CSV table of C-alpha atoms (C1' of nucleotides) in Angstrom, one decimal:
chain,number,residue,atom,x,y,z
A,234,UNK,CA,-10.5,-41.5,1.7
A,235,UNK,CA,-8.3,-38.7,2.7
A,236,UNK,CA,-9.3,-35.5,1.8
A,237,UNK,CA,-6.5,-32.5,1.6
A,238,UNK,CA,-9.1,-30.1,1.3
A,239,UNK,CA,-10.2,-30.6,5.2
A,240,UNK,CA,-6.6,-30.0,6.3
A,241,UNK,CA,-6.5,-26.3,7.9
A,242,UNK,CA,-4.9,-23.3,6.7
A,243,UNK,CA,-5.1,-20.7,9.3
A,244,UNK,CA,-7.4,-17.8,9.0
A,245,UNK,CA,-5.9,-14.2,8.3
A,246,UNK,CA,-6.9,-13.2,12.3
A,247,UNK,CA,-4.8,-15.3,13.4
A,248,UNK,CA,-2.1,-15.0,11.6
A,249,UNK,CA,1.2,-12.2,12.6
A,250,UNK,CA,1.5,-11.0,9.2
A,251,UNK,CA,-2.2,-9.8,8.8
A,252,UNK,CA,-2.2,-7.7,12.2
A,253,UNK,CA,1.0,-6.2,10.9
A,254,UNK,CA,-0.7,-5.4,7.2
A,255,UNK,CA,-3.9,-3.9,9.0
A,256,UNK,CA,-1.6,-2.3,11.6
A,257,UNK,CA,0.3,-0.4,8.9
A,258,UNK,CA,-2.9,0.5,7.1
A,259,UNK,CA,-5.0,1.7,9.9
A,260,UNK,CA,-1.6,3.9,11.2
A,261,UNK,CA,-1.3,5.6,7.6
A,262,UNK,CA,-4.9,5.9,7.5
A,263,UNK,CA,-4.8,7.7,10.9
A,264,UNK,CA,-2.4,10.0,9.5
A,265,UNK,CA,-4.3,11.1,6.7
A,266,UNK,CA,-6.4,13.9,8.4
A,267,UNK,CA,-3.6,14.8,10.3
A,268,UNK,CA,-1.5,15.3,7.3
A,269,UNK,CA,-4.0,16.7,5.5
A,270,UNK,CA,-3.6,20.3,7.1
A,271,UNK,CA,-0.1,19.6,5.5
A,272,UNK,CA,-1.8,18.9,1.9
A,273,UNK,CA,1.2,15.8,2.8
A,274,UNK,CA,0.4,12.5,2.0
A,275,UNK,CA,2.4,10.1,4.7
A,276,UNK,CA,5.2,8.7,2.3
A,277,UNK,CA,5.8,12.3,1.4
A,278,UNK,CA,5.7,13.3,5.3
A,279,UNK,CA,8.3,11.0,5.6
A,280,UNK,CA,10.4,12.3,2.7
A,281,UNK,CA,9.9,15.7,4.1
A,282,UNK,CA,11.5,14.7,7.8
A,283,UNK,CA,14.8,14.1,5.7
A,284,UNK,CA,14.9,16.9,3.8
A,285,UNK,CA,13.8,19.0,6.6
A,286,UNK,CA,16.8,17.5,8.9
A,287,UNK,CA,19.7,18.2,6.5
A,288,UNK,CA,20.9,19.7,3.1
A,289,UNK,CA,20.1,18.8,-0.1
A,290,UNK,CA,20.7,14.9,-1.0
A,291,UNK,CA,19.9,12.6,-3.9
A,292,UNK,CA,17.3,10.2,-5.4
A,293,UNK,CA,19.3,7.3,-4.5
A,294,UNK,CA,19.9,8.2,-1.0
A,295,UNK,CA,16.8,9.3,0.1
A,296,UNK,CA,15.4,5.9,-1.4
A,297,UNK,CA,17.4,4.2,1.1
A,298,UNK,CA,16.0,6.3,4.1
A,299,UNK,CA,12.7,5.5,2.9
A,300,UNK,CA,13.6,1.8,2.2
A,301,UNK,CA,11.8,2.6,-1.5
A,302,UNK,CA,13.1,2.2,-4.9
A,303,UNK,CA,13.1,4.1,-7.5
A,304,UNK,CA,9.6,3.1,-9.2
A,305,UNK,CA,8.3,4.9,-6.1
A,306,UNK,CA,10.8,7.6,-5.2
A,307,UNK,CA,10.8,9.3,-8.8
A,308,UNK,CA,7.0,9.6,-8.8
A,309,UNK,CA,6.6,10.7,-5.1
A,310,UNK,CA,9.2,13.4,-5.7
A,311,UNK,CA,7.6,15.2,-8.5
A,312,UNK,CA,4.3,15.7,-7.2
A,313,UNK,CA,6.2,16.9,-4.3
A,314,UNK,CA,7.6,19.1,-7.2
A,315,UNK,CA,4.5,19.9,-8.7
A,316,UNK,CA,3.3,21.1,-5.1
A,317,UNK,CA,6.7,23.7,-5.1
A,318,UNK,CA,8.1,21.7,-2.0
A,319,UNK,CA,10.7,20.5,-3.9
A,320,UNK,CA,13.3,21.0,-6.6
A,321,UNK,CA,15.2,18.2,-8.6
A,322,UNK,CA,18.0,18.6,-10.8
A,323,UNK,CA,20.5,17.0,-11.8
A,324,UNK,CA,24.1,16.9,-10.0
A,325,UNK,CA,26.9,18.8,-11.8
A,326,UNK,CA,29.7,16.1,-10.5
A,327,UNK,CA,27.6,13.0,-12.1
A,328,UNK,CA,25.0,13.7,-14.2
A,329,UNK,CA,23.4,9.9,-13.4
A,330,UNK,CA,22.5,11.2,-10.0
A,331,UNK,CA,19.5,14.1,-9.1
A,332,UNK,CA,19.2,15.8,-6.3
A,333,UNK,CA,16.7,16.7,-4.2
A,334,UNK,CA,16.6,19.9,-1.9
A,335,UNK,CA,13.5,22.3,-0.5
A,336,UNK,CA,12.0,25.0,-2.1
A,337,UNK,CA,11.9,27.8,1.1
A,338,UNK,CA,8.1,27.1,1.0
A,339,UNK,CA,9.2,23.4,1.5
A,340,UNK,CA,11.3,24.6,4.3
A,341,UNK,CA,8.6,27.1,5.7
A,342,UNK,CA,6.3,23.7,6.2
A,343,UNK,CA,8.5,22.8,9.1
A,344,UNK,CA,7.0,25.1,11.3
A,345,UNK,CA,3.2,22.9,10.8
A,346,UNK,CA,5.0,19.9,11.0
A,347,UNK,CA,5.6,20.0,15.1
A,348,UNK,CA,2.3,19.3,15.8
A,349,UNK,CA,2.4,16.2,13.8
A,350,UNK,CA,3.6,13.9,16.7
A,351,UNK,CA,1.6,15.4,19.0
A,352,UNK,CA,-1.8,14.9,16.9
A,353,UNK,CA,-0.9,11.5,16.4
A,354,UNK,CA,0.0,10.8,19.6
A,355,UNK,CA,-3.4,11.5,21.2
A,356,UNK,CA,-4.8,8.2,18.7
A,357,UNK,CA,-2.3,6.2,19.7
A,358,UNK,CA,-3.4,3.9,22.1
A,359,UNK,CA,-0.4,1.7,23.2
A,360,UNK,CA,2.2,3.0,25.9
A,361,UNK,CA,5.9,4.2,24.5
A,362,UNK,CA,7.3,1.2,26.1
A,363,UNK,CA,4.7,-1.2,24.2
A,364,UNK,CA,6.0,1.0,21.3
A,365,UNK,CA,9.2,0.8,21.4
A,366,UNK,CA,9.2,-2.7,21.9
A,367,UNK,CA,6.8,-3.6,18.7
A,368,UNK,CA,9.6,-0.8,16.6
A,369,UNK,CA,12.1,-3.5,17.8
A,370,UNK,CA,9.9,-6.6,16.2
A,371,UNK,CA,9.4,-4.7,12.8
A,372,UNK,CA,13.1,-3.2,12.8
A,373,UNK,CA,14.4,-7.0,13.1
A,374,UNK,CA,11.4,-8.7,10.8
A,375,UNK,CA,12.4,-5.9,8.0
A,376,UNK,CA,16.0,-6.6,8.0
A,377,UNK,CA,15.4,-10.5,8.2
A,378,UNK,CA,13.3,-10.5,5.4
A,379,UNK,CA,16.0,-7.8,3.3
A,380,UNK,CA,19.1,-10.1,4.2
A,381,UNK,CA,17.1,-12.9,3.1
A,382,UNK,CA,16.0,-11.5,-0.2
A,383,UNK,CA,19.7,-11.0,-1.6
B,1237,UNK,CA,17.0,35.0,17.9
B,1238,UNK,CA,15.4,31.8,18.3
B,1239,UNK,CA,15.1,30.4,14.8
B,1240,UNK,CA,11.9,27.1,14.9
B,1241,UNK,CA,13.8,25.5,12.0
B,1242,UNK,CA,16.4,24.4,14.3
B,1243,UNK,CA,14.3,22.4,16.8
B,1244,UNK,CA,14.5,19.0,15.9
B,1245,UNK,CA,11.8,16.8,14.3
B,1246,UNK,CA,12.4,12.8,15.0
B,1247,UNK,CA,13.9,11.2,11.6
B,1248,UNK,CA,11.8,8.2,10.2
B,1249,UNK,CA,14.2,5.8,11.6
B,1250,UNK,CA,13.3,7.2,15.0
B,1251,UNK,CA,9.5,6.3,14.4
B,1252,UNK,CA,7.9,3.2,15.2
B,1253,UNK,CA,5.4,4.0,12.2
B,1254,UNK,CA,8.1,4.3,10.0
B,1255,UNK,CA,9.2,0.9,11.2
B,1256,UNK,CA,5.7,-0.8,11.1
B,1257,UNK,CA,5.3,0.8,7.8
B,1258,UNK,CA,8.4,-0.9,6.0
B,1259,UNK,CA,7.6,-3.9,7.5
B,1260,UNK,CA,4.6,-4.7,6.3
B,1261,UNK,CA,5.8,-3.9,3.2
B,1262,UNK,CA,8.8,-6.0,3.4
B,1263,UNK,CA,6.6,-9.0,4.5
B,1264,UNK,CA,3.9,-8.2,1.6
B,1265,UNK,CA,7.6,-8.1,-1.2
B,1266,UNK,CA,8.3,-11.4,0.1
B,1267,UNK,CA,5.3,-13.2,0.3
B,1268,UNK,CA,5.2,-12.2,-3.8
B,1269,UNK,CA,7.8,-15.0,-5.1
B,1270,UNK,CA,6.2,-17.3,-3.1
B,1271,UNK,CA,2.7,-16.5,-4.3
B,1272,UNK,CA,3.6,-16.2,-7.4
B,1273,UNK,CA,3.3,-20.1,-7.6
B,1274,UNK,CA,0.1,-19.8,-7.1
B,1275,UNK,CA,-1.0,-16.6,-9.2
B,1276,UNK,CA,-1.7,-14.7,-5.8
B,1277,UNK,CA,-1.2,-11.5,-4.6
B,1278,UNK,CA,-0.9,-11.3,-0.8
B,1279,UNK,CA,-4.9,-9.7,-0.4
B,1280,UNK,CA,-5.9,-12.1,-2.6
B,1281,UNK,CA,-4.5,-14.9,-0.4
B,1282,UNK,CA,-6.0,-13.4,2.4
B,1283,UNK,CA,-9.4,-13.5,0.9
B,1284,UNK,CA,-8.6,-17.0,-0.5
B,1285,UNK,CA,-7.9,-18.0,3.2
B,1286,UNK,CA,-11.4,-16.8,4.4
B,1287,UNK,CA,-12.8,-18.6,1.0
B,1288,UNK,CA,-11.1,-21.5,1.7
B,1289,UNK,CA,-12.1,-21.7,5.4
B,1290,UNK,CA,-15.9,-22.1,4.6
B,1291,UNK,CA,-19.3,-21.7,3.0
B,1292,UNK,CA,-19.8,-18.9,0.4
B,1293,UNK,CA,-19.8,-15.2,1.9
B,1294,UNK,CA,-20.8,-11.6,1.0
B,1295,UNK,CA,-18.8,-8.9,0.0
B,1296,UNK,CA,-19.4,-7.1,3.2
B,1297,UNK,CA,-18.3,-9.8,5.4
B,1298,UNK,CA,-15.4,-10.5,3.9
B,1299,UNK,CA,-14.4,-6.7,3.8
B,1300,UNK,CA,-14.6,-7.1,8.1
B,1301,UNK,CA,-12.7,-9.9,8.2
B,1302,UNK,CA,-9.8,-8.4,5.9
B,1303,UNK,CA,-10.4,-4.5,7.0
B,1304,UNK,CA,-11.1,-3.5,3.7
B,1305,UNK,CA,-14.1,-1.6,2.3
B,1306,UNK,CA,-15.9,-2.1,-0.9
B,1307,UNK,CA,-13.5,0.5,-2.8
B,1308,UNK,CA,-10.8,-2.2,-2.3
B,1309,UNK,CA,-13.1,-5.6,-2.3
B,1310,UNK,CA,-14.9,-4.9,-5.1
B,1311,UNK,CA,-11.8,-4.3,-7.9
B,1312,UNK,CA,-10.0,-7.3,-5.7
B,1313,UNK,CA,-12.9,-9.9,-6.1
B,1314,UNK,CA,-13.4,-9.1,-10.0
B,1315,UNK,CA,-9.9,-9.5,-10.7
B,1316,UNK,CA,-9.9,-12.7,-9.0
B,1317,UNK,CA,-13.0,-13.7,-11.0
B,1318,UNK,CA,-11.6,-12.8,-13.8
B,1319,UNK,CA,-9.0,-15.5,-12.6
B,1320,UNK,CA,-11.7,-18.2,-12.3
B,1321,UNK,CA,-11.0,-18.4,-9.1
B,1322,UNK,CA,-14.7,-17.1,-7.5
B,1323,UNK,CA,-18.3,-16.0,-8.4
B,1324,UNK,CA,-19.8,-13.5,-7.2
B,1325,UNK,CA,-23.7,-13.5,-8.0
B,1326,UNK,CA,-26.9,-11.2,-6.1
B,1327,UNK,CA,-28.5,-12.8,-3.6
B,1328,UNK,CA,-31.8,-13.9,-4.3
B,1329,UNK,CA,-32.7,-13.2,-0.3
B,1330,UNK,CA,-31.3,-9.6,-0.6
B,1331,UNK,CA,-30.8,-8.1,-3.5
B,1332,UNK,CA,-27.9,-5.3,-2.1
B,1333,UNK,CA,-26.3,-7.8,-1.3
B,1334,UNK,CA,-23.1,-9.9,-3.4
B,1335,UNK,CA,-22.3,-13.5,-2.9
B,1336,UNK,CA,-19.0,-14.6,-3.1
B,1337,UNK,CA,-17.9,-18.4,-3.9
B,1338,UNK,CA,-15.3,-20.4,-4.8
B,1339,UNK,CA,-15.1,-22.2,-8.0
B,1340,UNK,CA,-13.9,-25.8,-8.2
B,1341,UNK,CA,-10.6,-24.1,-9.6
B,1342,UNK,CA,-10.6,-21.6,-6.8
B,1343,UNK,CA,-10.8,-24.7,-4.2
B,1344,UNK,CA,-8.4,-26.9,-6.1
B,1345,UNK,CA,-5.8,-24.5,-5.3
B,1346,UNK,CA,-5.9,-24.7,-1.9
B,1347,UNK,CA,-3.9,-28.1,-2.3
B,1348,UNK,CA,-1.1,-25.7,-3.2
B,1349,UNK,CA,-1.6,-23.5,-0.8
B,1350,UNK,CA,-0.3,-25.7,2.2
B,1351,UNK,CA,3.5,-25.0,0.8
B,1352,UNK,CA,3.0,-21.2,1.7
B,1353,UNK,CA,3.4,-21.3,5.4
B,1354,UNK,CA,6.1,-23.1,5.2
B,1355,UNK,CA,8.1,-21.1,2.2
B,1356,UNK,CA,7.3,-18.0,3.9
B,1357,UNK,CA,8.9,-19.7,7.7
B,1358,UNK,CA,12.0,-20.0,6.3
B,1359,UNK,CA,12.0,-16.1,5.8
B,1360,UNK,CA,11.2,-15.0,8.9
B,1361,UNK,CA,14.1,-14.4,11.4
B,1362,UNK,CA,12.1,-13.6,14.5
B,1363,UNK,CA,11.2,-16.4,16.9
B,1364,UNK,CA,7.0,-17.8,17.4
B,1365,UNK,CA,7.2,-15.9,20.4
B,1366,UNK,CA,8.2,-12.7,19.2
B,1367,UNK,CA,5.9,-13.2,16.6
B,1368,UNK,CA,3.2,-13.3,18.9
B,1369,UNK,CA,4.8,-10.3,20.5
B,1370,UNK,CA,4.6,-8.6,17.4
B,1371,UNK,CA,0.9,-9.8,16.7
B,1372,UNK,CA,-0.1,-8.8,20.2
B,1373,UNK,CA,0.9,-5.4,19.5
B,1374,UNK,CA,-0.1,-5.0,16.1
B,1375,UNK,CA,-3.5,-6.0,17.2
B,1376,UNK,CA,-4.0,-3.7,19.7
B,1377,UNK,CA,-2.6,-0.2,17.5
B,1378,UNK,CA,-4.8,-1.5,15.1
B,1379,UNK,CA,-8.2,-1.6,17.6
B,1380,UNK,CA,-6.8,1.3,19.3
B,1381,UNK,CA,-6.8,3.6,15.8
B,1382,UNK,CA,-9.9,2.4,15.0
B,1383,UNK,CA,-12.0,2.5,17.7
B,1384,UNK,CA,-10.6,6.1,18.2
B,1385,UNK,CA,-12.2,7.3,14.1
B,1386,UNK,CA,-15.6,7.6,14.8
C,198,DC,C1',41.9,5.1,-25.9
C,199,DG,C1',37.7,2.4,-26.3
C,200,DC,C1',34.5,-0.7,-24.9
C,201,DA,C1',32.2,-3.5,-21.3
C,202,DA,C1',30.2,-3.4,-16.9
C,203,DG,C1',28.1,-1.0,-13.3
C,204,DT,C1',25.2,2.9,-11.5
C,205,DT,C1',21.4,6.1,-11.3
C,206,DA,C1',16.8,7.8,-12.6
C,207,DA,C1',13.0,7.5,-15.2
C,208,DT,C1',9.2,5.1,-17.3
C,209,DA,C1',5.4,1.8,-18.0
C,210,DG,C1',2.0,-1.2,-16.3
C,211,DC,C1',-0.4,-3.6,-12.8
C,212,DG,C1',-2.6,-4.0,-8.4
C,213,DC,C1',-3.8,-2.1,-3.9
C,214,DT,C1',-5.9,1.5,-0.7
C,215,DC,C1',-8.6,5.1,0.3
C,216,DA,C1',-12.3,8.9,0.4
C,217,DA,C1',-16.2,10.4,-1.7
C,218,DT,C1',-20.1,9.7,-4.4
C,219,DT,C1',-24.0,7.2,-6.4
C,220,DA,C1',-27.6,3.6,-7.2
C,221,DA,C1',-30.3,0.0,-5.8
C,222,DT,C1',-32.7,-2.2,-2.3
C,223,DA,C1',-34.5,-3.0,2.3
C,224,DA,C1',-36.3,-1.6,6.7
C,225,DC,C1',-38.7,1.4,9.5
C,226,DC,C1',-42.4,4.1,11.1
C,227,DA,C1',-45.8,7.8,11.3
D,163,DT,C1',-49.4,2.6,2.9
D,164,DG,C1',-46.0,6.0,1.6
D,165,DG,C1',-42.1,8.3,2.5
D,166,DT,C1',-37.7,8.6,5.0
D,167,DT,C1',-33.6,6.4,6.6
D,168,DA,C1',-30.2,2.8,6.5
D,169,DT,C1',-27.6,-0.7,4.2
D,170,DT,C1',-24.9,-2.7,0.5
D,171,DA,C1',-22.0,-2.6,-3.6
D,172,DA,C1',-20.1,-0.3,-7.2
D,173,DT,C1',-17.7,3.6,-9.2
D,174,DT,C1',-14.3,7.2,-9.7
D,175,DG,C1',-10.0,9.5,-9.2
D,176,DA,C1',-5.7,10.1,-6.8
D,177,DG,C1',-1.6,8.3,-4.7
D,178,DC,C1',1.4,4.5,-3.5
D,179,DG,C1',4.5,0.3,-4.2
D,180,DC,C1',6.4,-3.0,-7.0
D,181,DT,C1',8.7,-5.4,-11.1
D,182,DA,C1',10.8,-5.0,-15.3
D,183,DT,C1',12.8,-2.3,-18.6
D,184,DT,C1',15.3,1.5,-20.6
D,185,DA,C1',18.4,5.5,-21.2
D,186,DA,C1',22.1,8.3,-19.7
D,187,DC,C1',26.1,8.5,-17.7
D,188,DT,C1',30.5,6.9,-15.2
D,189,DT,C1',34.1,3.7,-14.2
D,190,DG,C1',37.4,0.3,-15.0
D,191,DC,C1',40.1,-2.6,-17.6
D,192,DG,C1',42.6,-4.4,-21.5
DNA sequence: CGCAAGTTAATAGCGCTCAATTAATAACCA
DNA sequence: TGGTTATTAATTGAGCGCTATTAACTTGCG
């Protein structure tokens, strides 16, 4: 008698997609108490790196920096209101869109944020080129798995 | 006048944790269709992959093998009692301690669960080697982060 | 013009992740 | 033995990410 239940499944350790998962998590974990001098959570450290880079811009766009949606970009944005690093209102051309652009205490957080990199790169314990390379493997896995989902 | 606000701060397409960030949550949004077959979300697959491996388990044990602690294991194994897919019961040996096991239910589904590797292959456009690149890498940010938090 | 189709945000609800705290139990050791 | 310390889960509260839905607005076409 055959059995399926003895075939094997392989365990999460060995498989890519949980290294990448814990990978993710410990990195944004790592980040916290760096961020935390910031009062920044990491999403919102990301969403501040555009709007720190540039003017103003809207929901929409900044969604697609962030590769988020906007179940997760309209929520994000007003605590990042409700913190006065942010102002939202809506544009004057098309009402349907609402853009996003720093408060000057927003902007004044720039100055905080150079030290960033250079916190985080003292827990990072892989060398740039090792870095670059696994960027290349998630850059290429991430658009795979978008084309794919059309 | 040298104005700070002008040096440049890296964009989050610049950043390899931007890119290991959307990755994993790429992988995690397409693992869901698939899982959806079989009522899972991707951590409860994980810890369905550990369950399905073996003998009963504590909590604690299976919070190592996944990296998670008991603010995420605990909510996670009651919804998936709540399922019918485990038990989790005192042991009688140690009383801190909570034993998780599968049901019959929780092991039936394991039959389905062969079909996942494979629906989940057919979405991935990097090659076993890179994969094991990738895996490599994320493996060693991963012990690298942690070992660095205490 | 007027209405259908498309676009943009917002909302609701669920599940996950984490830090911090608490309670119960076990182990240790003076 | 009795009291301290450590271990194990559970709890709480906040933020994130997603899907699905809805509302407001714009565009395009007959």
């Amino acid at each position: 008698m055959t059995k399926t239940n003895d075939k094997p499944l392989l365990q999460p350790e060995e498989l890519a997609c949980f290294s990448l998962y814990s990978a993710a998590n410990a990195m944004v974990r790592a980040y916290r108490p760096v961020l935390d001098t910031l009062d920044l959570t990491y999403p919102q450290y990301l969403a501040m790196l555009v709007l720190w880079n540039g003017d103003a811009l809207n929901v929409k766009t900044l969604g697609e920096r962030l590769h988020m949606d906007s179940g997760t970009t309209t929520p994000l944005l007003k605590r990042m209101e409700a913190k006065g690093l942010v102002l939202r209102e809506r544009c004057k051309q098309d009402e349907r869109s609402c853009i996003v652009r720093l408060t000057q205490s927003g902007k004044a957080l720039k100055q905080q944020a150079f030290q960033i990199p250079e916190a985080m790169g003292e827990k990072i314990a892989i060398s740039q080129e090792e870095g670059a390379t696994l960027k290349h493997l998630c850059d290429k896995l991430h658009d795979g798995l978008v084309a794919h989902s059309d």
